[in-house]
PDB file of C-alpha atoms in Angstrom:
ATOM      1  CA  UNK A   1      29.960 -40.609   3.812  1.00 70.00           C
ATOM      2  CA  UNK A   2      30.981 -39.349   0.262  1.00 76.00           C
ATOM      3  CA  UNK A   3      34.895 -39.163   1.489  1.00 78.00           C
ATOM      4  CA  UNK A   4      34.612 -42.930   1.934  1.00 80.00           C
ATOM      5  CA  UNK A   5      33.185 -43.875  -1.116  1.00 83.00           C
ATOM      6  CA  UNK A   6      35.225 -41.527  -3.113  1.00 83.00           C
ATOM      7  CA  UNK A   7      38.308 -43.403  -1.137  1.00 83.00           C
ATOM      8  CA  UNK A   8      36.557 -46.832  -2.017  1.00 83.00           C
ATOM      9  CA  UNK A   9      36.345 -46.462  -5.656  1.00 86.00           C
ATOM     10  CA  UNK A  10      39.969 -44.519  -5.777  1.00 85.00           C
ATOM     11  CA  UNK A  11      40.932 -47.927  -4.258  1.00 87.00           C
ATOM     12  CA  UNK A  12      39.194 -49.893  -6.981  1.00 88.00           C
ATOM     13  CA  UNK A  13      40.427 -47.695  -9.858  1.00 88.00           C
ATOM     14  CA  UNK A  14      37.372 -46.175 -10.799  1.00 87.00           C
ATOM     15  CA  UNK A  15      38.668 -42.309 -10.709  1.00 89.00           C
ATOM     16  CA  UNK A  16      36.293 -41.572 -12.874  1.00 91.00           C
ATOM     17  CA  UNK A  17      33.264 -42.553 -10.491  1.00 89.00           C
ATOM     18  CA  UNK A  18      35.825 -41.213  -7.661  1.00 88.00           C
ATOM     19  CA  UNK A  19      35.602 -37.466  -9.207  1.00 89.00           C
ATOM     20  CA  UNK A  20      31.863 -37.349  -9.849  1.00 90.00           C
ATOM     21  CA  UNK A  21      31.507 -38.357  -5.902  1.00 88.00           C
ATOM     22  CA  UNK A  22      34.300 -35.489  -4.879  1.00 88.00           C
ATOM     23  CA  UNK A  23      32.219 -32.946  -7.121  1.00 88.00           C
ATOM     24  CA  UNK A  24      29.222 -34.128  -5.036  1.00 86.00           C
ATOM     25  CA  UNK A  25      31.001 -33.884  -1.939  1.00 84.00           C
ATOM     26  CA  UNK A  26      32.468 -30.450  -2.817  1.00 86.00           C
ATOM     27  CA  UNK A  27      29.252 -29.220  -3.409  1.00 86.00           C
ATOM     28  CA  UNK A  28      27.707 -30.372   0.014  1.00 82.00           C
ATOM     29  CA  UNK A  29      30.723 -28.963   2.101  1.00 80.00           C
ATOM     30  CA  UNK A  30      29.776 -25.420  -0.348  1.00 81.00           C
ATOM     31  CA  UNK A  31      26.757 -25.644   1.048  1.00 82.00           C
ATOM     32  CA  UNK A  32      27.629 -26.132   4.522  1.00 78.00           C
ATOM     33  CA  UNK A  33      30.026 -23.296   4.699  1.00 74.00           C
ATOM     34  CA  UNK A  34      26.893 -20.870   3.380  1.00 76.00           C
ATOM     35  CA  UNK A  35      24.469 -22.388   5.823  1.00 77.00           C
ATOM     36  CA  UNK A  36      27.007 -21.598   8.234  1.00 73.00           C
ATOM     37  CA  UNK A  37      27.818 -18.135   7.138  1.00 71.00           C
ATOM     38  CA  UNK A  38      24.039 -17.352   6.967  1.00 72.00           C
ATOM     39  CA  UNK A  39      23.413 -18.283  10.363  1.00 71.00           C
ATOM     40  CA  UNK A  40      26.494 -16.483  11.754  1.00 65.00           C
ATOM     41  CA  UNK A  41      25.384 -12.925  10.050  1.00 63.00           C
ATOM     42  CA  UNK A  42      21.732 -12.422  11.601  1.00 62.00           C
ATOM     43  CA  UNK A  43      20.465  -8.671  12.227  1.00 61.00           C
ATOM     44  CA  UNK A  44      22.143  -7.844  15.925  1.00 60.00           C
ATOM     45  CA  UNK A  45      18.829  -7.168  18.490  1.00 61.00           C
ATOM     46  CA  UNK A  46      16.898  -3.880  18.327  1.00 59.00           C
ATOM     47  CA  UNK A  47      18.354  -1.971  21.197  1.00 59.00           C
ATOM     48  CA  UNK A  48      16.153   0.779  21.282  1.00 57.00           C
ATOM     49  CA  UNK A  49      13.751   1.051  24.289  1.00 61.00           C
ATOM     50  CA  UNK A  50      11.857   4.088  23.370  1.00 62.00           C
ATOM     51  CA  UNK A  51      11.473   7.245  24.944  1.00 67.00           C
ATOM     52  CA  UNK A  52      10.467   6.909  28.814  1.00 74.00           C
ATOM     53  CA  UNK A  53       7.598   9.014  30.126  1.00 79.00           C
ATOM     54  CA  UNK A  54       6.181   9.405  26.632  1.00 83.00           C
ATOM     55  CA  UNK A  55       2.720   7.898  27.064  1.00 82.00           C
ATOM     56  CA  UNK A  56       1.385   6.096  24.018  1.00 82.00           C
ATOM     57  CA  UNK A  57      -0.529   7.737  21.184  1.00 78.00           C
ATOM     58  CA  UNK A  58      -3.998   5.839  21.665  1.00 76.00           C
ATOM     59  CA  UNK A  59      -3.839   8.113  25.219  1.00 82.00           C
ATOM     60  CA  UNK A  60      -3.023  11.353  23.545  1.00 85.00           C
ATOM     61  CA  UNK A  61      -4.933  11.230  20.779  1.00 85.00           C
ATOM     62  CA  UNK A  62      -8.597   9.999  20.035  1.00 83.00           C
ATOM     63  CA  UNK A  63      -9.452   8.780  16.320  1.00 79.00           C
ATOM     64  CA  UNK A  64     -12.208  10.351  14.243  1.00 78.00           C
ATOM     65  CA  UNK A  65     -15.500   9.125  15.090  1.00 80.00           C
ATOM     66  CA  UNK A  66     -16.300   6.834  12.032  1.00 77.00           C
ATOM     67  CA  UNK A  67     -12.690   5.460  12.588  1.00 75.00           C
ATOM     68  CA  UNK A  68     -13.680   4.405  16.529  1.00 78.00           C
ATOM     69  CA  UNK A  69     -16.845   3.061  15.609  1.00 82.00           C
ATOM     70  CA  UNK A  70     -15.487   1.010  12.574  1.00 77.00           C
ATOM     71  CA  UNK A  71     -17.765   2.827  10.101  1.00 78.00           C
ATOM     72  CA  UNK A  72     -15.949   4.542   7.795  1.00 72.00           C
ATOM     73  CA  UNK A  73     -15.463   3.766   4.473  1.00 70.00           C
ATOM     74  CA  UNK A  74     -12.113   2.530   3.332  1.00 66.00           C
ATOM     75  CA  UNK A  75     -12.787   3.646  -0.406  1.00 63.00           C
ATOM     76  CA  UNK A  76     -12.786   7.170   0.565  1.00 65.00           C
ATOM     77  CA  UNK A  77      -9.106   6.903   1.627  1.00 65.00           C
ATOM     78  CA  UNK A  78      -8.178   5.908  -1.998  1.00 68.00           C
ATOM     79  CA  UNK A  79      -7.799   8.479  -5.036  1.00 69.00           C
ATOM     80  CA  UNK A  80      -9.558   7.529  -8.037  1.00 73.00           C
ATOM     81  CA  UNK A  81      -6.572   7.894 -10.279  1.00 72.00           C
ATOM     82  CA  UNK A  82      -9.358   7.995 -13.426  1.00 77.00           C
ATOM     83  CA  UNK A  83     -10.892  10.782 -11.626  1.00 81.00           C
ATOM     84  CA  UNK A  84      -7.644  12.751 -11.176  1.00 78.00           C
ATOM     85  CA  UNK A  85      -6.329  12.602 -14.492  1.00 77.00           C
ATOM     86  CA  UNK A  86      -9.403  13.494 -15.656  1.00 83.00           C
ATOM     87  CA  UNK A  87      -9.241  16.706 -13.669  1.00 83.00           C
ATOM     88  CA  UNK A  88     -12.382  15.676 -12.048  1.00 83.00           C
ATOM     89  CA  UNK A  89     -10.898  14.784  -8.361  1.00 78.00           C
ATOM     90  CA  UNK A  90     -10.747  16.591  -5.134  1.00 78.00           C
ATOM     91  CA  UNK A  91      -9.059  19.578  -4.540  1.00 80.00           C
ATOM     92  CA  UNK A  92      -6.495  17.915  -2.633  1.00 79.00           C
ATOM     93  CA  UNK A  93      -5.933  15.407  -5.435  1.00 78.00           C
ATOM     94  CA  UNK A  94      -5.593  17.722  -8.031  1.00 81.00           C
ATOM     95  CA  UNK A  95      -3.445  20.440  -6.940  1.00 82.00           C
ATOM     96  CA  UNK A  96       0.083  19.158  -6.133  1.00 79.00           C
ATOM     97  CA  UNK A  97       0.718  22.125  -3.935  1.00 82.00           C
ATOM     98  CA  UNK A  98      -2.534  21.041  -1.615  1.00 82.00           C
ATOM     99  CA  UNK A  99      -1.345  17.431  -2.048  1.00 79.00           C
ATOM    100  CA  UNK A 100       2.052  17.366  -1.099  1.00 77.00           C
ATOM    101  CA  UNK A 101       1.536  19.656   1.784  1.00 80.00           C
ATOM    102  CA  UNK A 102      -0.359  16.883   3.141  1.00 76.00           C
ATOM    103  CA  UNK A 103       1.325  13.816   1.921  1.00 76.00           C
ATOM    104  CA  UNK A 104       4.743  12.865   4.554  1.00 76.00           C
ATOM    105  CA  UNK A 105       7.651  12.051   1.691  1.00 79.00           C
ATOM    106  CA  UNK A 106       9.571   9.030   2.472  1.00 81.00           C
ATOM    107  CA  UNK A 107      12.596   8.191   1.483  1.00 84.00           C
ATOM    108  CA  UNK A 108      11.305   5.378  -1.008  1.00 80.00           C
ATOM    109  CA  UNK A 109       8.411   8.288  -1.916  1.00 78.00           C
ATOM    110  CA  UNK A 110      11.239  10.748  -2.292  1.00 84.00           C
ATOM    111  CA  UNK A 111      13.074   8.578  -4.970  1.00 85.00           C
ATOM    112  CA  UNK A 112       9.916   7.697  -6.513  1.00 81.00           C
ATOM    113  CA  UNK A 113       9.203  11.809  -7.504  1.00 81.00           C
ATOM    114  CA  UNK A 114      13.205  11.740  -7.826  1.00 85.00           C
ATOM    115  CA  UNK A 115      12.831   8.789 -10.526  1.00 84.00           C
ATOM    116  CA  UNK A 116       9.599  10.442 -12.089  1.00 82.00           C
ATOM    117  CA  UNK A 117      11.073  13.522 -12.601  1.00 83.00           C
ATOM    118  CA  UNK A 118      14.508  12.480 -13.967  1.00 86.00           C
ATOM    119  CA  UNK A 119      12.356  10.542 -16.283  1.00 82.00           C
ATOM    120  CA  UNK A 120       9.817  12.954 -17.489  1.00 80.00           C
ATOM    121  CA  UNK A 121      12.688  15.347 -18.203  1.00 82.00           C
ATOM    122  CA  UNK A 122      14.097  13.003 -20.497  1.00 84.00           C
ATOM    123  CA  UNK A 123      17.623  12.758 -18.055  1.00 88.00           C
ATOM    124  CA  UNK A 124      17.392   9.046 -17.288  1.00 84.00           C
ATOM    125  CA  UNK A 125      14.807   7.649 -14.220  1.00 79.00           C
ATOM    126  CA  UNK A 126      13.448   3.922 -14.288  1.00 76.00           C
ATOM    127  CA  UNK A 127      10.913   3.563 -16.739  1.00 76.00           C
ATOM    128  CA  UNK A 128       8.805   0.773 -14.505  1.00 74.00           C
ATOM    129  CA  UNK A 129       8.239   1.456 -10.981  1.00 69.00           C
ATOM    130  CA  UNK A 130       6.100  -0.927  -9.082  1.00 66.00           C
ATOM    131  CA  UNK A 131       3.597   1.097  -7.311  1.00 62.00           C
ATOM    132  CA  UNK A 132       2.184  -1.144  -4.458  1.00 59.00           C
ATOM    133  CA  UNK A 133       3.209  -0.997  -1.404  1.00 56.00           C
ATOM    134  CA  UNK A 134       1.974  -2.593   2.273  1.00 53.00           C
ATOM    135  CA  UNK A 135       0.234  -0.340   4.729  1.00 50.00           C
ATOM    136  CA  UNK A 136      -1.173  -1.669   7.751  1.00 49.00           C
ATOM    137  CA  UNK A 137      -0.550  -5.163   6.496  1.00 50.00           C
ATOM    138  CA  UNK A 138      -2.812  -4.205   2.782  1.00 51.00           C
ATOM    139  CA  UNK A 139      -1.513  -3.572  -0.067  1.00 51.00           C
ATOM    140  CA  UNK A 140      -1.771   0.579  -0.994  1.00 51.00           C
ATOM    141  CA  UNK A 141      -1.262   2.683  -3.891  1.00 53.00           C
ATOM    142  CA  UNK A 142       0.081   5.821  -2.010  1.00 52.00           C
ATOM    143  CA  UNK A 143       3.069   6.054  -4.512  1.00 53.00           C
ATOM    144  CA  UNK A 144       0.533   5.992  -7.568  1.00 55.00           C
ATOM    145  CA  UNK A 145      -1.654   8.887  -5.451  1.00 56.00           C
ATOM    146  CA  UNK A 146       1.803  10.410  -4.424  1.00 56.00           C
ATOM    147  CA  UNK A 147       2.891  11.243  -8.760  1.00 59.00           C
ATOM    148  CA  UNK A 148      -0.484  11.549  -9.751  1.00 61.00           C
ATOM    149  CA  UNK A 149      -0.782  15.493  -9.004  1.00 62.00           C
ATOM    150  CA  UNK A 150       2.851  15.709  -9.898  1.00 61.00           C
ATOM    151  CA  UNK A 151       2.055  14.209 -13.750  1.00 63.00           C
ATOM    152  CA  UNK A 152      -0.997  16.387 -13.803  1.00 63.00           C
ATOM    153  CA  UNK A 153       1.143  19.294 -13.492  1.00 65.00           C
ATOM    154  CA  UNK A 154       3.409  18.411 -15.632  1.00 61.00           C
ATOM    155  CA  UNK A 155       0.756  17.485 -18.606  1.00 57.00           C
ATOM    156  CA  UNK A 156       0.522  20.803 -20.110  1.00 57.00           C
ATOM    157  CA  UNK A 157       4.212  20.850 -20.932  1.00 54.00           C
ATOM    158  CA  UNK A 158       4.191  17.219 -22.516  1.00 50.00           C
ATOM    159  CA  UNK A 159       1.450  18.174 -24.191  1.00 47.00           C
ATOM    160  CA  UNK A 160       3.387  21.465 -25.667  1.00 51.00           C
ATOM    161  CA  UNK A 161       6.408  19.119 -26.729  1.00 51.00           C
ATOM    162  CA  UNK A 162       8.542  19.684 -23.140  1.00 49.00           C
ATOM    163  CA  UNK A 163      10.928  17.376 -22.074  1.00 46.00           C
ATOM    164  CA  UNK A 164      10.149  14.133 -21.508  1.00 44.00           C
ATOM    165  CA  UNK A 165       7.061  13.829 -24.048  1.00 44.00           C
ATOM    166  CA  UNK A 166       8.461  11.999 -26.445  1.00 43.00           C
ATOM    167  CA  UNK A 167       8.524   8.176 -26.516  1.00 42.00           C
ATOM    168  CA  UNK A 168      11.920   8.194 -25.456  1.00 42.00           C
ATOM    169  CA  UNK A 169      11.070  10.529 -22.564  1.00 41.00           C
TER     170      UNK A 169
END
């Protein structure tokens, strides 16, 4: 072990050697102790058993047709972001009213339009966001679709010199 060869070469009169091997030593007993304390702090069970008598959702609700038969096309479930800053999407793209009364905020989505907005008003707000998240194991730009409509209304006032449309905003 390192405690007897740091006692060996103490006993030789090589401290030198001896407090290289007591670093070492140190540094294995620091890692211990956080193995240890890692271990000891795990996540305590889930403890929820759900609701009983609620039957599942697959029973109380059937999926659209294309969506049971496996025929529907994933790409229509994505704004074209091009499109929509272009003015050229669909109604429920371009009009943030319409949008958001069919878009469920988060709490990450909610400080996303939180951020946006602080920034576009020029009253701090992150200036990179990553966009991506995972939905349904894939990876999905919902916040990107989510602050879309909200910079398209806010265009016309950048556009007019309102806050946030300078390059500091």
């Amino acid at each position: 072990t390192l405690d007897a060869i740091q006692a060996l070469l103490t006993a030789v009169a090589a401290e030198k050697q001896a407090q290289v091997v007591k670093r070492y030593r140190d540094e294995v007993l620091r890692q211990r102790f956080d193995e240890e304390a890692r271990k000891a702090v795990k996540p305590a069970p889930a403890t929820s058993k759900g609701v009983s008598g609620l039957r599942p959702w697959r029973e109380v609700i059937l999926p659209h047709r294309d969506v049971a038969s496996g025929s529907f096309v994933e790409a229509e479930f994505a704004a074209n972001l091009w499109q929509v800053f272009q003015g050229e999407g669909s109604p429920e793209y371009l009009d943030p009213a319409e949008f958001f009364s069919r878009t469920y905020l988060t709490e990450g989505l909610s400080q996303l339009l939180r951020q946006a907005l602080l920034r576009l008003g020029g009253q701090g707000g992150v200036p990179v966001v990553d966009l991506q998240t995972t939905v349904w194991g894939r990876q999905d730009p919902l916040p990107a679709r989510a602050v879309s409509p909200l910079l398209r209304h806010l265009a016309p006032a950048a556009a007019a010199g309102g806050p946030g449309s300078g390059p500091e905003g």
